[in-house]
Amino acid sequence: MHFGPHLLLATLEGLVTSAVLALTALGLSLVFGVMRVVNVAHGEFFMLGAVLAWAITSAIGGHPALGFLAALVLAPLIVGAIALVAERLVLRRLNYNPEATIVATIGMLYIIQQLALTFYGPEARPVQPPFSYRILLPWFGYSGYKLSVIAASALLLIGTWLVLTRTKIGLIMRATQYDSETAQAFGIPVGRVYGGVFALGAMLAAVAGVLIVPISQAHYLMGQDPLLLSFIVVIIGGLGSLRGTVVAAVLIGMSDGIISMFFSPTLAKIIATLLVAMVLVFRPQGLFGTQAR
Amino acid sequence: MSEASPAKAYALHFGVIALLFVSSFLLPEYYHGLLARIMVLAVFAMGYNMLFGYVGLLSLGHAMFFAAGLYGAGLAVIQLGWSVPAAFAAGLACGVVLSLVIGLLALRTTGVAFMIVTMMFAQVFYLVILYFSVWTGGDQGMVVPQPARVLTFGATALDLTNPTVRYMSALSLFSLALLVTLAIVRSRYGRVLVAIRENEERTKMLGYDTFSNKLAAVIVSGTICAASGAAYALLFGYVGSNFASVQYSILPLLWVLLGGAATTLGPLLGTLFMYYVIDVTSGYTSAYLLIVGIALILLVLFFPKGILGTARQRWLGWLP
């Protein structure tokens, strides 16, 4: 292949990565923004989404689209419920103290990972895409499913944005983020908002996990990479900034796709991680962030 | 921290060291080897505690300091054919340089950002090890051959693969690290660090340069961790990239939290206890990560001061 088509392929692959990353990072950013909790177990919710998608599709059978749609609805709900229970049992009792919650979510990470290993096993398992249409470009055929992942992610992001800016739920969330004590004084049930936000964040990660399974198989350790990349996106994008999160996800996903294709995936990760650490060191509010912390 | 009886504190620490020395002759073979490993890893935990316990800086990247010592010493022995003391020094030097650089960069941030930055630098370090797999062996790691692990002083040769020599070397390193930590903690400098932990603004107003004090703490902490890593490479003969992974940044945090942060003997107690729990439970189940996870959550929920921290609060106010 010539350079042009090669670059196009790398760009498409990068966009798929960006789409999944934006969803995962948005969940992390919401939880971090509203609750001031760094959820280290976020990658495990992503993994749970993927693993549950495998379990649900293999339980249902029939046409692949049937099982996949069921997984797309059920897996995030289950993960959201798990997150809600974890929030009630652990995070709330810690009073959302930043350092204590980090240690606690590290604990959750290990528990979820071990349970996945015990009940699901160490092997990576594939899930059939709901449809196997290939779009024929002049130079190569490209998976229609991957393109639909980009579209689905865009729809979900727009949906989240509408909820945050146009609905009462979004208003309550923003009020809580802005000043939780005053919000409490105005009768907003801050505790319930926190529970809901934590579950919502986990569900976004789970949706991303379900979307990725037909492309890269479900594996119990698959949560590590998206966790780190999501941190990177959230930091570059700036806290609680939806626009920043999307821009940063596209930036990171594309550069990851392109550098990995032309050089090596490890080198791409080294460069991205180092750059972001430097951003955090020299510009802690992020590239698009408005509030300093 | 009452100042009533320094003699009592020193007696306790020398007592622990003496106990470990006597244990060498009493323990069955299996626990003898295990305890040597625990002592080396407890040094890692002590290095971590220096920063986390006494300065209150929660780092999620200390695996890189351990790995700097591990690879510094391991590569010097394997690739350059250096002698054991020179390799140990190389490991230490790597730790000093790395912690200086990381300290200068990461200390510009505070709180949550500090944790994430240290975690990212550690991840870069880990990926670099994988990237240069030609020299580092990548995720396979390297084995330090037995002939390279012999310490020669003129006519006498000390074979570090011999269990007794290994135990005594681990004990020497452990004792040294323990006494250094004790001395630092009891010194004027140690009290400045605690003051920074309790209220950095006020410490600054009292005229202390908090940045350089914290930087020094990062370097001391990183160097102790590197010493542990270098000793691990030379005593146990294995250098692997999993020691640089996030998990090895989290383990010392767990050990310190369990034993009691900001206590000199807490890291040893935490490491010992956790290893023992894993050792016992792995007889029944392979799910030791589950135990680690549950332990972390229960500790942070119900026992945030750890074993020795609680003991100090309730009964033993004089504990350093």
XYZ file of C-alpha atoms in Angstrom:
613
model
C 0.000 0.000 0.000
C 1.091 3.557 -0.650
C 1.501 6.166 2.029
C -1.893 7.839 1.416
C -4.133 4.783 1.843
C -1.922 3.616 4.702
C -2.490 6.921 6.459
C -6.229 6.696 5.786
C -6.352 3.241 7.337
C -4.370 4.484 10.340
C -6.753 7.426 10.664
C -9.818 5.197 10.582
C -8.325 2.868 13.185
C -7.407 5.911 15.260
C -10.966 7.210 15.052
C -12.364 3.910 16.339
C -9.940 4.082 19.268
C -10.931 7.704 19.860
C -14.638 6.852 19.862
C -14.288 4.148 22.498
C -11.837 6.244 24.471
C -14.117 9.283 24.513
C -16.914 7.233 26.112
C -14.637 5.685 28.731
C -12.957 8.984 29.518
C -16.286 10.795 29.762
C -17.338 8.420 32.532
C -14.093 9.009 34.397
C -14.355 12.748 33.885
C -17.942 12.912 35.199
C -17.068 10.980 38.345
C -13.897 13.018 38.870
C -15.648 16.287 38.091
C -18.779 15.886 40.180
C -17.540 13.730 43.061
C -13.803 14.583 43.098
C -13.149 10.840 43.172
C -10.361 9.323 41.093
C -11.904 6.014 40.138
C -8.993 3.644 39.591
C -11.469 0.788 39.048
C -12.913 2.532 35.988
C -11.035 0.279 33.567
C -12.533 -2.751 35.295
C -16.056 -1.496 34.592
C -15.003 -1.308 30.945
C -13.725 -4.882 31.189
C -16.923 -6.028 32.920
C -18.947 -4.568 30.054
C -16.945 -6.577 27.534
C -17.006 -9.796 29.562
C -20.745 -9.495 30.230
C -21.285 -8.870 26.512
C -19.594 -12.197 25.821
C -21.679 -13.939 28.468
C -24.956 -12.452 27.233
C -24.328 -13.077 23.522
C -23.278 -16.663 24.127
C -26.311 -17.252 26.359
C -28.793 -15.897 23.823
C -27.494 -17.327 20.558
C -29.458 -16.971 17.327
C -28.612 -14.092 15.054
C -25.539 -12.182 16.319
C -27.385 -8.851 16.232
C -29.979 -10.135 18.695
C -27.464 -11.084 21.363
C -25.441 -7.950 20.756
C -28.412 -5.635 21.209
C -29.339 -7.441 24.407
C -25.757 -7.043 25.626
C -25.763 -3.353 24.729
C -28.767 -2.837 27.012
C -28.171 -5.366 29.776
C -24.410 -5.172 30.356
C -24.357 -1.443 31.225
C -27.360 -1.905 33.528
C -25.657 -4.726 35.420
C -22.398 -2.789 35.660
C -24.269 0.318 36.785
C -25.945 -1.693 39.550
C -22.599 -3.089 40.691
C -21.118 0.409 40.732
C -24.072 1.712 42.724
C -23.640 -0.983 45.350
C -19.896 -0.299 45.552
C -20.559 3.408 45.949
C -23.080 2.847 48.739
C -20.981 0.296 50.596
C -17.562 1.882 50.325
C -17.146 5.341 48.828
C -19.951 6.963 50.798
C -18.596 5.663 54.081
C -15.247 7.225 53.253
C -16.937 10.597 52.885
C -15.393 10.850 49.406
C -12.003 11.656 50.887
C -9.789 11.791 47.744
C -6.885 9.695 49.036
C -8.990 7.102 50.822
C -11.214 6.633 47.774
C -8.163 6.026 45.581
C -7.025 3.230 47.870
C -10.559 1.846 48.012
C -11.015 1.877 44.238
C -7.655 0.131 43.861
C -9.151 -2.529 46.123
C -12.242 -2.700 43.909
C -9.989 -3.068 40.867
C -8.333 -6.148 42.347
C -11.612 -7.679 43.497
C -13.315 -7.256 40.109
C -10.248 -8.488 38.268
C -9.937 -11.580 40.418
C -13.653 -12.374 40.188
C -13.471 -12.041 36.400
C -10.483 -14.375 36.342
C -12.208 -16.900 38.582
C -15.584 -16.968 36.842
C -14.630 -16.073 33.275
C -11.138 -17.466 32.969
C -7.829 -16.225 31.628
C -8.490 -16.686 27.915
C -9.582 -13.961 25.500
C -12.941 -14.708 23.891
C -14.420 -13.254 20.720
C -17.922 -11.914 20.130
C -19.411 -11.835 16.650
C -20.228 -8.362 15.359
C -23.967 -7.761 14.926
C -23.464 -7.406 11.177
C -20.513 -8.146 8.945
C -20.889 -5.609 6.193
C -17.631 -4.451 4.613
C -17.352 -1.063 2.976
C -15.177 -1.336 -0.130
C -12.822 1.568 -0.591
C -10.607 1.729 -3.704
C -7.560 0.505 -1.719
C -8.970 -1.781 0.957
C -12.222 -3.012 2.432
C -13.138 -1.573 5.813
C -15.358 -3.074 8.474
C -18.785 -1.434 8.530
C -19.086 -2.376 12.195
C -16.079 -0.240 13.128
C -17.652 2.752 11.408
C -20.892 2.165 13.268
C -18.942 2.181 16.549
C -17.790 5.700 15.721
C -21.383 6.713 14.975
C -22.757 5.085 18.135
C -20.159 6.816 20.278
C -20.924 10.180 18.678
C -24.648 9.693 19.355
C -24.026 8.773 22.981
C -21.734 11.753 23.490
C -24.324 14.118 22.044
C -26.962 12.473 24.216
C -24.872 12.951 27.348
C -24.216 16.554 26.406
C -27.962 17.173 25.968
C -28.714 15.573 29.324
C -26.039 17.664 31.037
C -27.017 20.983 29.521
C -30.734 20.765 28.763
C -32.372 18.703 31.494
C -33.096 19.118 35.166
C -30.945 16.085 35.993
C -28.041 17.799 34.265
C -28.713 21.011 36.166
C -28.682 19.125 39.470
C -25.436 17.422 38.533
C -23.806 20.690 37.569
C -25.005 22.357 40.748
C -23.520 19.518 42.791
C -20.263 19.778 40.892
C -20.111 23.522 41.373
C -20.756 23.591 45.109
C -22.062 20.496 46.814
C -22.736 22.191 50.158
C -24.900 24.925 48.706
C -26.648 22.354 46.539
C -27.395 20.352 49.662
C -28.774 23.456 51.331
C -31.141 23.940 48.401
C -32.558 20.487 48.923
C -30.615 18.559 46.315
C -30.054 15.000 47.550
C -26.286 15.161 47.054
C -25.736 11.608 48.260
C -28.113 10.228 45.657
C -26.616 12.407 42.943
C -23.177 10.994 43.791
C -24.489 7.442 43.612
C -26.144 8.149 40.284
C -23.078 9.824 38.812
C -20.831 6.962 39.874
C -23.214 4.441 38.300
C -23.520 6.574 35.153
C -19.757 6.792 34.794
C -19.438 3.032 35.138
C -22.228 2.510 32.595
C -20.492 4.703 30.019
C -17.352 2.609 30.449
C -19.426 -0.573 30.139
C -21.033 0.621 26.892
C -17.550 1.306 25.522
C -16.563 -2.202 26.608
C -19.542 -3.767 24.817
C -18.800 -1.786 21.653
C -15.159 -2.902 21.570
C -15.684 -6.676 22.059
C -16.468 -7.519 18.417
C -13.237 -5.729 17.427
C -10.848 -6.898 20.146
C -11.836 -9.888 22.240
C -12.943 -9.853 25.874
C -10.126 -10.487 28.333
C -9.970 -10.087 32.093
C -6.931 -7.780 31.969
C -8.266 -5.534 29.216
C -9.137 -2.711 31.615
C -5.577 -1.511 32.229
C -4.845 0.268 28.962
C -8.142 2.185 28.695
C -7.746 3.279 32.316
C -4.410 4.921 31.676
C -5.493 6.375 28.344
C -8.667 7.742 29.954
C -6.602 9.431 32.634
C -4.556 10.950 29.865
C -7.654 12.166 28.033
C -9.259 13.592 31.158
C -6.111 15.461 32.074
C -5.439 16.849 28.627
C -9.078 17.724 28.146
C -9.398 19.431 31.486
C -11.705 18.449 34.307
C -15.402 18.272 33.661
C -15.095 19.741 30.188
C -17.056 17.586 27.752
C -15.676 19.399 24.740
C -12.135 19.012 26.030
C -12.696 15.318 26.668
C -13.857 14.714 23.101
C -11.072 16.779 21.523
C -8.455 15.088 23.683
C -9.864 11.626 22.938
C -9.668 12.274 19.210
C -6.148 13.666 19.601
C -4.907 10.716 21.664
C -6.762 8.066 19.651
C -5.523 9.382 16.320
C -1.929 9.836 17.400
C -2.004 6.378 18.987
C -3.391 4.880 15.766
C -0.936 6.659 13.498
C 2.214 6.284 15.608
C 1.442 2.615 16.300
C 0.981 1.916 12.606
C 4.146 3.635 11.436
C 6.404 3.018 14.431
C 5.622 0.734 17.357
C 2.644 0.608 19.741
C 4.953 0.656 22.761
C 6.729 3.764 21.505
C 3.364 5.431 20.868
C 2.337 4.757 24.447
C 5.657 5.963 25.846
C 5.415 9.251 23.962
C 1.746 9.823 24.819
C 2.199 9.026 28.511
C 5.292 11.161 28.847
C 3.711 14.111 27.048
C 0.664 13.973 29.258
C 2.681 13.722 32.429
C 4.476 16.862 31.291
C 1.156 18.600 30.562
C 0.025 17.754 34.071
C 3.277 18.992 35.555
C 3.389 22.294 33.711
C -0.296 22.986 33.086
C -2.300 21.173 35.777
C -5.661 22.583 34.676
C -5.386 20.777 31.335
C -5.361 22.240 27.860
C -9.043 23.182 27.855
C -9.708 23.309 31.570
C -11.071 26.479 33.057
C -11.006 25.893 36.788
C -7.731 25.406 38.582
C -7.561 22.751 41.236
C 5.362 11.271 69.089
C 6.476 11.847 72.624
C 10.139 12.370 73.305
C 10.089 10.591 76.646
C 12.292 7.612 76.038
C 14.654 7.393 73.091
C 16.296 4.471 74.879
C 13.050 2.518 74.778
C 12.695 3.112 71.031
C 16.264 2.061 70.287
C 15.906 -0.983 72.508
C 12.789 -2.022 70.601
C 14.477 -1.665 67.203
C 17.601 -3.525 68.221
C 15.347 -6.136 69.779
C 13.553 -6.660 66.464
C 16.869 -6.951 64.632
C 18.148 -9.435 67.231
C 14.940 -11.439 66.931
C 15.350 -11.648 63.164
C 18.976 -12.704 63.652
C 18.020 -15.497 66.041
C 15.171 -16.589 63.748
C 17.758 -17.400 61.110
C 18.887 -20.399 63.175
C 15.435 -21.542 64.239
C 13.258 -21.277 61.147
C 12.617 -24.228 58.851
C 14.148 -23.920 55.391
C 11.034 -22.687 53.600
C 10.283 -19.846 56.002
C 13.971 -18.986 56.150
C 13.927 -18.147 52.431
C 10.576 -16.418 52.667
C 11.712 -14.196 55.528
C 14.826 -13.134 53.586
C 12.571 -12.027 50.739
C 10.187 -10.277 53.131
C 13.053 -8.331 54.714
C 14.203 -7.060 51.312
C 10.672 -6.097 50.341
C 10.115 -4.486 53.737
C 12.984 -2.145 52.842
C 10.951 -1.204 49.763
C 7.973 -0.537 52.030
C 10.165 1.532 54.374
C 11.270 3.670 51.449
C 7.650 4.133 50.483
C 6.666 4.950 54.044
C 9.306 7.680 54.181
C 7.328 9.659 51.610
C 3.775 8.456 52.192
C 3.803 8.147 55.961
C 6.022 11.004 57.042
C 5.511 13.600 54.294
C 1.961 12.596 53.382
C 2.701 12.370 49.656
C 0.802 9.471 48.121
C 2.791 8.205 45.160
C 1.475 5.547 42.825
C 4.773 5.144 41.006
C 7.290 3.764 43.473
C 7.729 0.610 41.416
C 9.971 2.674 39.161
C 12.424 3.366 41.996
C 12.470 -0.305 42.966
C 12.915 -1.235 39.301
C 15.646 1.389 38.858
C 17.674 -0.392 41.515
C 16.696 -3.799 40.180
C 17.665 -3.045 36.600
C 20.587 -0.793 37.512
C 22.200 -3.623 39.463
C 20.970 -6.402 37.186
C 22.141 -4.824 33.944
C 25.497 -3.899 35.490
C 26.060 -7.538 36.449
C 24.641 -9.213 33.362
C 25.539 -6.869 30.516
C 28.650 -5.197 31.899
C 29.979 -7.999 34.084
C 30.489 -5.745 37.123
C 31.200 -7.140 40.569
C 28.472 -7.343 43.200
C 29.391 -4.192 45.216
C 29.817 -2.136 42.044
C 26.484 -3.367 40.719
C 24.764 -2.524 44.014
C 26.263 0.957 43.820
C 25.067 1.269 40.227
C 21.542 0.368 41.325
C 21.688 2.978 44.093
C 23.015 5.609 41.688
C 20.147 4.919 39.276
C 17.730 5.402 42.158
C 19.299 8.712 43.213
C 19.285 10.154 39.696
C 15.789 8.957 38.868
C 14.288 10.199 42.129
C 15.981 13.576 41.684
C 14.486 14.002 38.208
C 11.052 12.657 39.149
C 11.034 14.717 42.336
C 11.846 17.935 40.487
C 9.005 17.322 38.030
C 6.307 15.641 40.125
C 6.611 17.944 43.147
C 5.307 20.800 41.042
C 1.930 19.132 41.479
C 0.034 18.298 44.653
C -2.687 15.948 45.836
C -4.436 13.854 43.245
C -2.304 15.235 40.416
C 0.828 14.023 42.226
C -0.507 10.469 42.337
C -1.402 10.473 38.662
C 1.870 12.043 37.572
C 3.951 9.540 39.540
C 1.835 6.711 38.134
C 2.425 7.987 34.603
C 6.168 8.349 35.000
C 6.237 4.817 36.372
C 4.243 3.607 33.390
C 6.706 5.311 31.030
C 9.540 3.582 32.877
C 7.754 0.242 32.557
C 7.122 0.734 28.826
C 10.741 1.771 28.272
C 11.841 -1.517 29.836
C 9.569 -3.377 27.423
C 10.684 -1.262 24.473
C 14.383 -1.974 24.990
C 13.777 -5.684 25.311
C 17.071 -6.436 23.538
C 18.925 -5.394 26.691
C 16.286 -5.829 29.375
C 14.757 -9.118 28.271
C 11.328 -7.423 27.931
C 8.547 -9.146 29.813
C 10.574 -12.348 30.069
C 13.064 -10.671 32.369
C 16.582 -11.898 33.008
C 18.162 -14.368 35.354
C 21.359 -13.315 37.096
C 23.677 -16.339 36.837
C 25.046 -17.820 40.050
C 28.775 -17.147 39.349
C 28.008 -13.429 39.029
C 26.484 -13.383 42.494
C 29.621 -14.135 44.491
C 31.079 -11.440 46.704
C 34.854 -11.667 47.074
C 36.888 -9.926 49.778
C 40.468 -10.867 49.064
C 40.592 -14.572 49.878
C 37.054 -15.038 51.235
C 34.191 -15.530 48.823
C 30.588 -15.018 49.886
C 28.115 -16.813 47.663
C 24.859 -14.847 47.713
C 22.943 -17.912 46.540
C 23.806 -19.677 49.793
C 20.695 -19.387 52.037
C 22.588 -18.305 55.148
C 24.628 -15.665 53.337
C 21.499 -14.459 51.623
C 19.563 -14.207 54.872
C 22.359 -12.331 56.599
C 22.762 -9.939 53.656
C 19.034 -9.244 53.655
C 19.127 -8.735 57.412
C 22.070 -6.320 57.152
C 20.305 -4.248 54.529
C 17.093 -4.306 56.527
C 18.835 -3.258 59.752
C 20.681 -0.477 58.004
C 17.492 0.844 56.391
C 15.607 0.587 59.687
C 18.253 2.486 61.646
C 18.602 5.127 58.940
C 14.828 5.614 58.915
C 14.753 5.808 62.699
C 17.550 8.371 62.726
C 15.885 10.491 60.044
C 12.490 10.347 61.702
C 13.886 11.369 65.076
C 16.010 14.142 63.611
C 15.128 17.788 63.175
C 14.686 17.165 59.467
C 12.193 14.377 60.144
C 10.091 16.731 62.230
C 10.072 19.293 59.433
C 8.705 16.585 57.155
C 5.902 15.763 59.580
C 5.180 19.476 59.867
C 4.832 19.640 56.086
C 2.440 16.701 56.208
C 0.304 18.333 58.864
C 0.233 21.840 57.430
C 2.423 22.814 54.535
C 1.387 26.473 54.448
C 2.219 27.014 58.085
C 5.557 25.260 57.719
C 6.356 27.542 54.825
C 5.431 30.560 56.902
C 7.781 29.410 59.636
C 10.553 29.914 57.118
C 11.205 26.385 55.916
C 11.804 25.760 52.233
C 9.165 23.087 51.845
C 10.016 22.307 48.240
C 13.622 21.358 48.864
C 12.658 19.446 52.010
C 10.118 17.454 50.019
C 12.605 16.930 47.210
C 15.114 15.553 49.686
C 12.416 13.235 51.018
C 11.656 11.950 47.511
C 15.355 11.269 46.963
C 15.781 9.482 50.311
C 12.637 7.471 49.657
C 13.599 6.635 46.067
C 17.105 5.637 47.097
C 15.904 3.298 49.847
C 13.517 1.682 47.340
C 16.344 1.382 44.799
C 18.537 -0.261 47.448
C 15.797 -2.799 47.974
C 15.529 -3.407 44.229
C 19.283 -3.760 43.770
C 19.448 -6.202 46.678
C 16.545 -8.158 45.207
C 18.347 -8.546 41.867
C 21.578 -9.682 43.508
C 20.094 -11.903 46.220
C 17.286 -13.588 44.301
C 18.820 -13.430 40.844
C 15.764 -12.390 38.900
C 15.205 -9.080 37.108
C 11.759 -8.739 35.538
C 9.521 -6.037 34.168
C 6.567 -7.058 36.345
C 8.445 -5.426 39.245
C 8.003 -2.120 37.405
C 4.271 -2.563 36.831
C 1.525 -0.607 38.582
C 0.904 -3.548 40.874
C 4.333 -3.123 42.455
C 3.559 0.513 43.106
C 0.403 -0.478 44.917
C 1.867 -3.285 47.038
C 4.108 -1.069 49.194
C 1.120 1.212 49.775
C -0.824 -1.819 50.978
C 1.999 -3.038 53.219
C 2.478 0.402 54.758
C -1.250 0.957 55.300
C -1.564 -2.444 56.918
C 1.435 -2.095 59.214
C 0.788 1.531 60.025
C 1.885 4.580 58.081
C 4.428 6.842 59.778
C 5.683 4.119 62.084
C 9.217 2.844 61.631
C 8.355 -0.822 62.142
C 4.977 -0.710 60.373
C 6.366 -1.545 56.924
C 8.017 -4.733 58.197
C 4.893 -5.788 60.062
C 2.658 -5.058 57.078
C 4.864 -6.916 54.614
C 5.230 -9.873 56.967
C 1.518 -10.036 57.665
C 0.434 -9.693 54.033
C 2.909 -12.306 52.830
C 1.791 -14.630 55.566
C -1.896 -14.120 54.718
C -1.229 -14.743 51.024
C 0.911 -17.751 51.869
C -1.791 -19.282 54.050
C -4.701 -18.510 51.735
C -2.899 -19.628 48.584
C -3.101 -23.109 50.111
C -6.889 -22.892 49.706
C -7.367 -20.577 46.760
C -5.318 -18.977 44.006
C -7.421 -15.847 44.260
C -4.895 -13.798 46.195
C -5.761 -10.590 44.347
C -9.194 -10.863 45.916
C -7.601 -10.935 49.356
C -5.443 -7.938 48.493
C -8.480 -6.032 47.247
C -10.657 -6.835 50.230
C -7.776 -6.052 52.590
C -7.294 -2.623 50.996
C -10.973 -1.725 51.286
C -11.393 -3.007 54.835
C -8.208 -1.245 55.933
C -9.209 2.087 54.510
C -12.745 1.747 55.880
C -12.174 0.481 59.401
C -8.487 0.559 60.165
C -6.951 3.592 58.483
C -4.055 3.802 60.909
C -2.877 0.217 60.468
C -1.671 -2.193 63.134
C 1.132 -0.174 64.688
C -0.590 3.151 64.128
C -3.553 1.950 66.156
C -1.290 0.425 68.780
C 0.518 3.726 69.130
C -2.722 5.633 69.446
C -4.164 3.318 72.082
C -1.304 2.073 74.193
C 2.209 2.874 73.058
C 2.528 6.610 72.678
C 6.297 6.411 72.601
C 6.484 4.340 69.422
C 8.536 6.136 66.768
